[in-house]
Short mmCIF file of C-alpha atoms in Angstrom, two decimals:
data_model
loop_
_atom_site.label_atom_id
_atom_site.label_comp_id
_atom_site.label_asym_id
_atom_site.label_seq_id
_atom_site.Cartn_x
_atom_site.Cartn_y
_atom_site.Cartn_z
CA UNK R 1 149.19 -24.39 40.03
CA UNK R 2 147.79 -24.81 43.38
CA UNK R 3 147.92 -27.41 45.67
CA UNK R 4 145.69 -26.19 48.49
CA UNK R 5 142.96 -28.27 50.10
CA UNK R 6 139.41 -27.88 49.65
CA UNK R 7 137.54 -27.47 53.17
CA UNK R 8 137.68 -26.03 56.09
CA UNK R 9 140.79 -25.78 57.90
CA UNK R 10 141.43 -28.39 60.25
CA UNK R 11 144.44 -27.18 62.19
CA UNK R 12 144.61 -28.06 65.77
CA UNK R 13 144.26 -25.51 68.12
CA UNK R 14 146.62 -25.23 71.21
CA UNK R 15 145.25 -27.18 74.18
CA UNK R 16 145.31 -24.28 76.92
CA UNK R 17 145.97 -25.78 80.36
CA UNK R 18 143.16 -26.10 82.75
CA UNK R 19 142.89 -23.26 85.32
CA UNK R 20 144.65 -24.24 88.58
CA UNK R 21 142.90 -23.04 92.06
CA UNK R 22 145.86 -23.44 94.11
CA UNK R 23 148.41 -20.42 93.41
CA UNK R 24 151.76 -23.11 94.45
CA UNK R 25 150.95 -25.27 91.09
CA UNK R 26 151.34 -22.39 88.75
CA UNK R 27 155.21 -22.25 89.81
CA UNK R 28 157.35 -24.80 87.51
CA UNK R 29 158.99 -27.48 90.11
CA UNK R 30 162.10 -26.86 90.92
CA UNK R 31 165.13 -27.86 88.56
CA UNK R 32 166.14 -31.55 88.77
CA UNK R 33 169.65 -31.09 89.98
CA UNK R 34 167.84 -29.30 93.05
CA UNK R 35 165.54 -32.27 93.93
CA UNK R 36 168.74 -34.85 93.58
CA UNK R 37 170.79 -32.35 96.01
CA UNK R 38 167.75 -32.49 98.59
CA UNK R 39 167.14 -36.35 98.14
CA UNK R 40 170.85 -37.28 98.44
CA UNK R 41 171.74 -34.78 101.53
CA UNK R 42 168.41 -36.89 103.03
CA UNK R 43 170.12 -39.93 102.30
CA UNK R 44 173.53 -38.98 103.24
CA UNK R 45 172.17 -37.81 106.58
CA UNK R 46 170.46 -41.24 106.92
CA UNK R 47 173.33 -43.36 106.00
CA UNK R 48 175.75 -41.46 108.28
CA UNK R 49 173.61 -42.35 111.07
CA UNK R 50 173.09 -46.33 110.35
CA UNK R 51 175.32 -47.46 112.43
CA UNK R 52 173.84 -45.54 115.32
CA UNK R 53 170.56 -46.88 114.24
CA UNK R 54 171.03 -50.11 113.73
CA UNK R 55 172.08 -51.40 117.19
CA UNK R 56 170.40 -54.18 119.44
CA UNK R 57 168.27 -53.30 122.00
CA UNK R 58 170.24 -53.17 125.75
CA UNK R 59 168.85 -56.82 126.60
CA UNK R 60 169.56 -58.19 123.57
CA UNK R 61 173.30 -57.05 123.83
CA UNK R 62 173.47 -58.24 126.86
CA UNK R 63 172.43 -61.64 126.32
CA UNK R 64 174.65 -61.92 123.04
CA UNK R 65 177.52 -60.68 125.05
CA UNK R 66 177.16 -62.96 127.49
CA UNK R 67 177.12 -65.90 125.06
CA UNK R 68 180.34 -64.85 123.35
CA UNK R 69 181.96 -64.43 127.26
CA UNK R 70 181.03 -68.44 127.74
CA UNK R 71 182.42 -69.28 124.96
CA UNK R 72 185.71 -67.42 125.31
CA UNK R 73 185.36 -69.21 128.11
CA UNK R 74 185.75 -72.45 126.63
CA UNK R 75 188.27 -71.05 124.11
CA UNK R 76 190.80 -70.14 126.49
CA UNK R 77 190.77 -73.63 128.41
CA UNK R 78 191.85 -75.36 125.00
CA UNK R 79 194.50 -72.83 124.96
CA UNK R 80 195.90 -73.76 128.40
CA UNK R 81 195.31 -76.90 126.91
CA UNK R 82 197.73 -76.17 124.15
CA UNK R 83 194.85 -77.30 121.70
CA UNK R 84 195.11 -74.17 119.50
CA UNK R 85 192.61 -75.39 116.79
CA UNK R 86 189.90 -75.86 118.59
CA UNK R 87 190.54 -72.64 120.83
CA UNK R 88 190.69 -71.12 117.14
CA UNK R 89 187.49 -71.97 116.54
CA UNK R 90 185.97 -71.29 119.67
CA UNK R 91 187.29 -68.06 119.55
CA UNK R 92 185.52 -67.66 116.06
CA UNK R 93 182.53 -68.79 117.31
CA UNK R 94 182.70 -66.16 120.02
CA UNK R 95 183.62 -63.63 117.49
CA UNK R 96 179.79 -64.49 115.57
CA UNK R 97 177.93 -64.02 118.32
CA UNK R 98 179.39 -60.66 119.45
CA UNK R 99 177.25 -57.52 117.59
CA UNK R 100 179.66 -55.79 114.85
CA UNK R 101 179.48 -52.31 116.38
CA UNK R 102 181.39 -53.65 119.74
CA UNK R 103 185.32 -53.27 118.20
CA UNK R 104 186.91 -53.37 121.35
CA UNK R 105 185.33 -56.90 122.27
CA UNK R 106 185.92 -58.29 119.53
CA UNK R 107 189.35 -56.92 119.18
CA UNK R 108 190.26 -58.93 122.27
CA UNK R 109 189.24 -62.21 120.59
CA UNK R 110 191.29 -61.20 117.70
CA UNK R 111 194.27 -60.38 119.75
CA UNK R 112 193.56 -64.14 121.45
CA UNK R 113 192.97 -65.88 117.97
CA UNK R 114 196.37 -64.06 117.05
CA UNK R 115 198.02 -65.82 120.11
CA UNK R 116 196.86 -69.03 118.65
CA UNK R 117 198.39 -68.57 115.24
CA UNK R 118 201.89 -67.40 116.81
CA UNK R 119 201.96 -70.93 118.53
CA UNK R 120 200.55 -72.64 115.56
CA UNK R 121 203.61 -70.42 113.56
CA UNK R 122 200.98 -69.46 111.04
CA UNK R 123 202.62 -66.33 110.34
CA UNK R 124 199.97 -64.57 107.66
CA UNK R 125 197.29 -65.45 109.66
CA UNK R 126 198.50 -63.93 112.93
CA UNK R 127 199.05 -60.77 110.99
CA UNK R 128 196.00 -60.48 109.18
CA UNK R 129 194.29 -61.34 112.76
CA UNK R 130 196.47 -58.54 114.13
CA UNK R 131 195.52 -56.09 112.03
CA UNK R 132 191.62 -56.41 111.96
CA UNK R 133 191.82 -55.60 115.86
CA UNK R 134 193.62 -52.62 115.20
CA UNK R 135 191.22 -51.20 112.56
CA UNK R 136 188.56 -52.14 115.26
CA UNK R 137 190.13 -50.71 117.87
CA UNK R 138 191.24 -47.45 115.63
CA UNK R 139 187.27 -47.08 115.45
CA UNK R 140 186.91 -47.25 118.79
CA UNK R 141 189.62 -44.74 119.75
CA UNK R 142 191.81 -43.36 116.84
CA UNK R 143 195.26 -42.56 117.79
CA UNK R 144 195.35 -39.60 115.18
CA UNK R 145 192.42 -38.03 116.45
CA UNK R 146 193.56 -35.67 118.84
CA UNK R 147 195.63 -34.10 116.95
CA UNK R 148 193.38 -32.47 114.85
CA UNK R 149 191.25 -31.61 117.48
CA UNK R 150 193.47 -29.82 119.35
CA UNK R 151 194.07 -27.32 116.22
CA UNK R 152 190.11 -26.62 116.31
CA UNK R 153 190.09 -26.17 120.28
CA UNK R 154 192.82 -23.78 120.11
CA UNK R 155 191.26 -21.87 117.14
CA UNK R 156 187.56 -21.37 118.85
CA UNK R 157 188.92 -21.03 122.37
CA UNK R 158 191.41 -18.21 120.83
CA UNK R 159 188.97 -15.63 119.30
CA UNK R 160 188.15 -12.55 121.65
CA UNK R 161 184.52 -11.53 122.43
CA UNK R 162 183.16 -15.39 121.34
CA UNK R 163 179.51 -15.62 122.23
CA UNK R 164 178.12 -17.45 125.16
CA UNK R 165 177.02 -20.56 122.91
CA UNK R 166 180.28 -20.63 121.08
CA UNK R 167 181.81 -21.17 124.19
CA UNK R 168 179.72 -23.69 125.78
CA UNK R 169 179.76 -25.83 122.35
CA UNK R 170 183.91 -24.89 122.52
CA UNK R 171 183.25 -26.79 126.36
CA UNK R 172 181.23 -29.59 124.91
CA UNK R 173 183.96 -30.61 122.42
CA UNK R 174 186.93 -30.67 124.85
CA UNK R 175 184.77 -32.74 127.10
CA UNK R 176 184.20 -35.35 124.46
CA UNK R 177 187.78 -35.59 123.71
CA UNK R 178 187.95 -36.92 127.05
CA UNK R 179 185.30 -39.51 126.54
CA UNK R 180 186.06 -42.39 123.68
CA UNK R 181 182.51 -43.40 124.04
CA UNK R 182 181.95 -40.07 122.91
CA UNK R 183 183.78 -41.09 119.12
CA UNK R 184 181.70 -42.79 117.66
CA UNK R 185 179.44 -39.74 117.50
CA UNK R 186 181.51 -37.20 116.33
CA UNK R 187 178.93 -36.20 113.37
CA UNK R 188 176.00 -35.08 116.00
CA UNK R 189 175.88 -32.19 117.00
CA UNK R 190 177.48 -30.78 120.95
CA UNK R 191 174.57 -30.77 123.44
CA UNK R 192 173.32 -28.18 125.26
CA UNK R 193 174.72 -27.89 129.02
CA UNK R 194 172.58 -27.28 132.12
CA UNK R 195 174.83 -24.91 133.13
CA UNK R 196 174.81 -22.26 129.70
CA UNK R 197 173.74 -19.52 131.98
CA UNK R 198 177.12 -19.74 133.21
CA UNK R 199 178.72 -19.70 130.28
CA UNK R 200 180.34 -16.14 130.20
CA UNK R 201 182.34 -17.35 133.78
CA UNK R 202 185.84 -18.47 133.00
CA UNK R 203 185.99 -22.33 133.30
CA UNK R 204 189.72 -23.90 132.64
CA UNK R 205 188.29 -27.71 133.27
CA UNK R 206 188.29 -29.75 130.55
CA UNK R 207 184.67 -31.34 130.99
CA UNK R 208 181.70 -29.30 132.48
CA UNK R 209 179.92 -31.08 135.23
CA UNK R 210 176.56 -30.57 136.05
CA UNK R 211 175.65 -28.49 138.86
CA UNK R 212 173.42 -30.75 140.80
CA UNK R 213 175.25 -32.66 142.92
CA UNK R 214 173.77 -36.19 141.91
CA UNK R 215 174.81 -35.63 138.42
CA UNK R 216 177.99 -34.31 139.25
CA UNK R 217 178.97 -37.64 140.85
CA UNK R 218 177.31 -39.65 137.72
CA UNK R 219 179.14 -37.90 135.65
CA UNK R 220 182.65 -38.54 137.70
CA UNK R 221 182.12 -42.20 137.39
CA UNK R 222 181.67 -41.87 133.52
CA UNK R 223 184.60 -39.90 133.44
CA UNK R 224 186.04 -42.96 135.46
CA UNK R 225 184.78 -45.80 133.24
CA UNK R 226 185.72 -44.25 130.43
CA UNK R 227 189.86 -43.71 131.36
CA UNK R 228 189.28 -47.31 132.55
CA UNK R 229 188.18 -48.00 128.90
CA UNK R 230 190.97 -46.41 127.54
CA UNK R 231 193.40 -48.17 129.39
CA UNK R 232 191.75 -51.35 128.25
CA UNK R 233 192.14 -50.23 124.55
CA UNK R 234 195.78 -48.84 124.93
CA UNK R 235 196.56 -52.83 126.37
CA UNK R 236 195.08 -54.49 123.78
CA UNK R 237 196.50 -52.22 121.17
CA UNK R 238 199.92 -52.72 123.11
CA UNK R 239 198.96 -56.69 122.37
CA UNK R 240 198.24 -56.59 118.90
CA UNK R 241 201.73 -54.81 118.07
CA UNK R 242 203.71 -57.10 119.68
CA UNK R 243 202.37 -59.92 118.46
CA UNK R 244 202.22 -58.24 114.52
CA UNK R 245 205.72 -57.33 115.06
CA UNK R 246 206.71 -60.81 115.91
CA UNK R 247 204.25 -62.73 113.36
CA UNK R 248 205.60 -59.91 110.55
CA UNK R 249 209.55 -60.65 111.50
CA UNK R 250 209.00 -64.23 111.30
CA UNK R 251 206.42 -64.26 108.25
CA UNK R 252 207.42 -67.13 105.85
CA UNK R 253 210.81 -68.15 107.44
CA UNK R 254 211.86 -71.28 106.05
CA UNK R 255 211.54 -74.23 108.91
CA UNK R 256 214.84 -74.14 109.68
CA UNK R 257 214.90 -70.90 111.58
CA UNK R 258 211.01 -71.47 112.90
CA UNK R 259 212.86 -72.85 116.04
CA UNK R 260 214.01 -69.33 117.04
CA UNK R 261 211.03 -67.71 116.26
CA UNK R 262 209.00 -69.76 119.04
CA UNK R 263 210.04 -67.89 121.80
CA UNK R 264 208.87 -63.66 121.65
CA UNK R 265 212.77 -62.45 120.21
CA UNK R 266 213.67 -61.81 117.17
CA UNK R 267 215.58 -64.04 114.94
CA UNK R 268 219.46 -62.86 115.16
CA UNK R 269 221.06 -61.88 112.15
CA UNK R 270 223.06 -64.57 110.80
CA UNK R 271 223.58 -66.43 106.75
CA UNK R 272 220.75 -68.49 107.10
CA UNK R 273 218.20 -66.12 109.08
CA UNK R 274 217.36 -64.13 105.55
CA UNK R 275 215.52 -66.83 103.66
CA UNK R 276 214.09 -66.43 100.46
CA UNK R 277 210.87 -65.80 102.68
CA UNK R 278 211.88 -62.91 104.70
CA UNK R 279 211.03 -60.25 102.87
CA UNK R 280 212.45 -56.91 103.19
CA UNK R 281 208.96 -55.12 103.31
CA UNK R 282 207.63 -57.40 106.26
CA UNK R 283 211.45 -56.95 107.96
CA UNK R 284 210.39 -53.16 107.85
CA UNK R 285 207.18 -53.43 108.63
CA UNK R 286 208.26 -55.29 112.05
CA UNK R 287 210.78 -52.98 112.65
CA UNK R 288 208.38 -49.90 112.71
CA UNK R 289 205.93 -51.87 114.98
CA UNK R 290 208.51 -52.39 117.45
CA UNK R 291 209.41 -48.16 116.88
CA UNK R 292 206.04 -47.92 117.91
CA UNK R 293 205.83 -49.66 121.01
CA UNK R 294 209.28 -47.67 122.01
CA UNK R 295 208.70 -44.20 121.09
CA UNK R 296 205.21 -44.10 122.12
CA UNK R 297 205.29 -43.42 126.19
CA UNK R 298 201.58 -44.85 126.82
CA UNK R 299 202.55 -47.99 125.06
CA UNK R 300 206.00 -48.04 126.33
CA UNK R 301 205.17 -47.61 130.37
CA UNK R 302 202.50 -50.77 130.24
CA UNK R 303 204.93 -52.79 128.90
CA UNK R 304 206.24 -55.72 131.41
CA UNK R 305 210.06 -56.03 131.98
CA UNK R 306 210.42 -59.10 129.55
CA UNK R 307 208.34 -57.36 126.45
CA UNK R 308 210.69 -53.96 127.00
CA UNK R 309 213.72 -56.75 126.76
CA UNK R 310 211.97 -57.81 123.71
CA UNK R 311 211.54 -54.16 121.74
CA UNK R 312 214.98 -53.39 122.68
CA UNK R 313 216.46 -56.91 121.19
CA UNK R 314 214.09 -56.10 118.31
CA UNK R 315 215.48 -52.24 117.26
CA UNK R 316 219.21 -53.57 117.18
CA UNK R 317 218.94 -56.86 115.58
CA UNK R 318 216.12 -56.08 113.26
CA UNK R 319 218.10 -53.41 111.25
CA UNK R 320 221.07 -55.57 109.98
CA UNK R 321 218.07 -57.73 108.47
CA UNK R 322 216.06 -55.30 106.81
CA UNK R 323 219.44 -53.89 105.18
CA UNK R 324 220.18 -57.57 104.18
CA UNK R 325 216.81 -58.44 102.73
CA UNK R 326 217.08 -55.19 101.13
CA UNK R 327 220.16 -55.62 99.41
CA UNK R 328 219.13 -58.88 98.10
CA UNK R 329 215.60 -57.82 96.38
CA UNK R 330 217.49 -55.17 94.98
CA UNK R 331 220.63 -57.33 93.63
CA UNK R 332 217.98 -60.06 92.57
CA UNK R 333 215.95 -57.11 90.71
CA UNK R 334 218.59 -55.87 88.95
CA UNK R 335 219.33 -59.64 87.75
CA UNK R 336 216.45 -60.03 86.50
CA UNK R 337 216.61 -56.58 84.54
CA UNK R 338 219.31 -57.55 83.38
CA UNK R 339 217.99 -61.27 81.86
CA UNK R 340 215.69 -59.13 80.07
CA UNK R 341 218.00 -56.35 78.66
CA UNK R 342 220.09 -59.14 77.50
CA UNK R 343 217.49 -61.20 75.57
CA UNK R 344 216.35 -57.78 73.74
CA UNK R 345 219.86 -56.83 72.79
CA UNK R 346 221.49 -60.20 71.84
CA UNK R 347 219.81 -60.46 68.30
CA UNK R 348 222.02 -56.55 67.83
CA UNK R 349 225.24 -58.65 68.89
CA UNK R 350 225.24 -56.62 72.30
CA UNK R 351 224.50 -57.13 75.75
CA UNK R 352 224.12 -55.26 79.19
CA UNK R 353 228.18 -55.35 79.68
CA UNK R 354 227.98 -53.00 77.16
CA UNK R 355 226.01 -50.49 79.16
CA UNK R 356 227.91 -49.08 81.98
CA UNK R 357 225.93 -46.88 84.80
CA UNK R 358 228.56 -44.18 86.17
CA UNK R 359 227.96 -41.98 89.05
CA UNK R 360 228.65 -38.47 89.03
CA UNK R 361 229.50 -36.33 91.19
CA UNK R 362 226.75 -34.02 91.89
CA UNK R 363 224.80 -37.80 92.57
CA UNK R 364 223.33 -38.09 89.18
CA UNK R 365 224.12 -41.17 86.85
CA UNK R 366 224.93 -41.25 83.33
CA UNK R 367 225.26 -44.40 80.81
CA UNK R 368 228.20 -44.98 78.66
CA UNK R 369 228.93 -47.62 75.91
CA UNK R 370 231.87 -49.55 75.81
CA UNK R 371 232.19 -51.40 72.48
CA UNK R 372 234.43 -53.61 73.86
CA UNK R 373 232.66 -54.87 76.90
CA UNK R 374 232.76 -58.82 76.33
CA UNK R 375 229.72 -58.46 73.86
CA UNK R 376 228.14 -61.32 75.81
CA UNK R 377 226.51 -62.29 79.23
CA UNK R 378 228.67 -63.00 82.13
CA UNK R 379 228.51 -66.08 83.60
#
């Protein structure tokens, strides 16, 4: 039996493609994965340089600069005034006018705002003030930067027979090193120097000048400005620790010690100075801001007389406190470990005092049970 069609067939034939003139569209396009990689290395490269991009225009700046300066202005006569609230908000106000790219500005309204909440004794606030400066001011001029640099310097200055341009581009880096206006633009790449003929000629200064002896001198003054900037940084920095140190040691102290705290020292150690506030990670936290300031010789040599007296009070009273605080959170952990261990093993007629934690010799611990441990919870 058959079950073929009668007719003509009526299969489809294969639509052939239309013949191309241009030799490129004969190619297949490229695989996705390829296109992606191309669109987000575009977008990368964009996005890396927004914040380059999206600055104000030099007059614009300007003028919003200048409007933040009047009303710091203001802000600091209500803090002679000892009206901290309102300097608090004038301060703020000066804060929204300033363009978010400029960290150290408005790092030294934070480090004023800061000074605000230390006389108000708001504690959390003065910290959290504190440490948004820093960030800003780590943007502006990281203080782990160098470090790192220093490992590449010595690598590309090191190799024998380098060429002329790897040389001048070795140049270029070391001089923005020198430079923190130079940071921010770490990602573009070294520019060419007037002098690359020259480059072959052994050169131990850190930043090549310009031959010309206009530019030379321009150059000297930016080289100026910009240690002047970094001072300026390093003593607002300086600022911003001391005052984190002292908002962090004081942070949550119950008001009978907030008397003590008022003046820049440390609480001493005493019964009552370890409140159920002081915490032992904010004890520690103070205590390595005030390391800081001391072991670090740029911080420690712009300190005034009374602020020295201050780190120094600081490293020997601070560590009796941390080791308190410490030994409570860990005697007040274990209770509570304990509460718990208790309520799983009392419906098995046992308890913790059952459990004893013995230290051996080689520092390890090992558990033991002791049937006869009082089979209930001390009081």
């Amino acid at each position: 039996m058959s079950f073929k069609a009668e007719g003509p067939k009526t299969r489809p034939e294969r639509v052939k493609p239309p013949p191309s003139s241009s030799p490129t569209e004969a190619h297949p396009n490229p695989p996705s994965w390829s296109r992606r990689s191309s669109t987000s290395s575009t977008t990368s490269f964009h996005s890396a340089h927004s914040v380059q991009q999206d600055r104000f225009s030099p007059a614009e700046e300007s003028r919003m600069v200048s409007l933040s300066n009047d009303l710091k202005t203001q802000a600091n006569t209500f803090f002679s005034r000892q009206d901290y609230e309102s300097a608090i908000q004038t301060y703020d106000r000066a804060l929204a006018e300033l363009p978010r790219y400029l960290d150290y500005e408005m790092a030294v309204l934070q480090s004023n705002i800061a000074a605000c909440h230390l006389k108000l004794e708001q504690w959390k606030d003065a910290v959290e003030t504190c440490e948004r400066g820093l960030d800003g001011l780590e943007r502006e001029l990281p203080t782990k930067r160098k470090e790192k640099t220093k490992k590449g310097t010595k690598k590309s200055t090191g190799v024998k027979g380098s060429s002329s341009d790897r040389h001048t581009n070795s140049k270029s880096r070391a001089g923005r090193l020198n430079s923190d206006t130079e940071s921010e633009d770490e990602g573009a790449p070294p520019s060419r120097s007037t002098n690359q003929g020259k480059a072959g000629e052994r050169d131990d200064t850190v930043v090549e000048l310009p031959s010309d002896e206009e530019d030379e001198s321009a150059a000297l003054k930016n080289l100026q400005l910009s240690d002047s900037r970094k001072a300026d940084i390093t003593r607002i920095r300086v600022k911003l620790l001391l005052r984190r140190a002292r908002a962090r040691s004081n942070l949550s102290m119950s008001p009978s010690s907030k008397t003590s705290a008022l003046s820049d020292q440390p609480t001493p150690p005493s019964k009552t100075s370890s409140t159920p506030g002081s915490t032992w990670s904010n004890l520690s936290a103070a205590l390595e801001d005030y390391k800081t300031l001391s072991s670090t010789p740029q911080y420690w040599e712009i300190l005034p007389a009374s602020d020295k007296k201050t780190v120094r009070d600081a490293l020997v009273l601070l560590p009796p406190r941390v080791e308190e605080a410490k030994q409570k959170e860990v005697s007040e952990m274990m209770g509570k470990l304990k509460d718990l261990g208790n309520g799983i093993l009392k419906p098995f007629g046992l308890s913790t005092d059952n459990f004893k934690v013995v230290q051996g010799e080689g520092g390890g611990y090992s558990l033991s049970f002791d049937g006869g441990g009082g089979g209930g919870k001390k009081a």
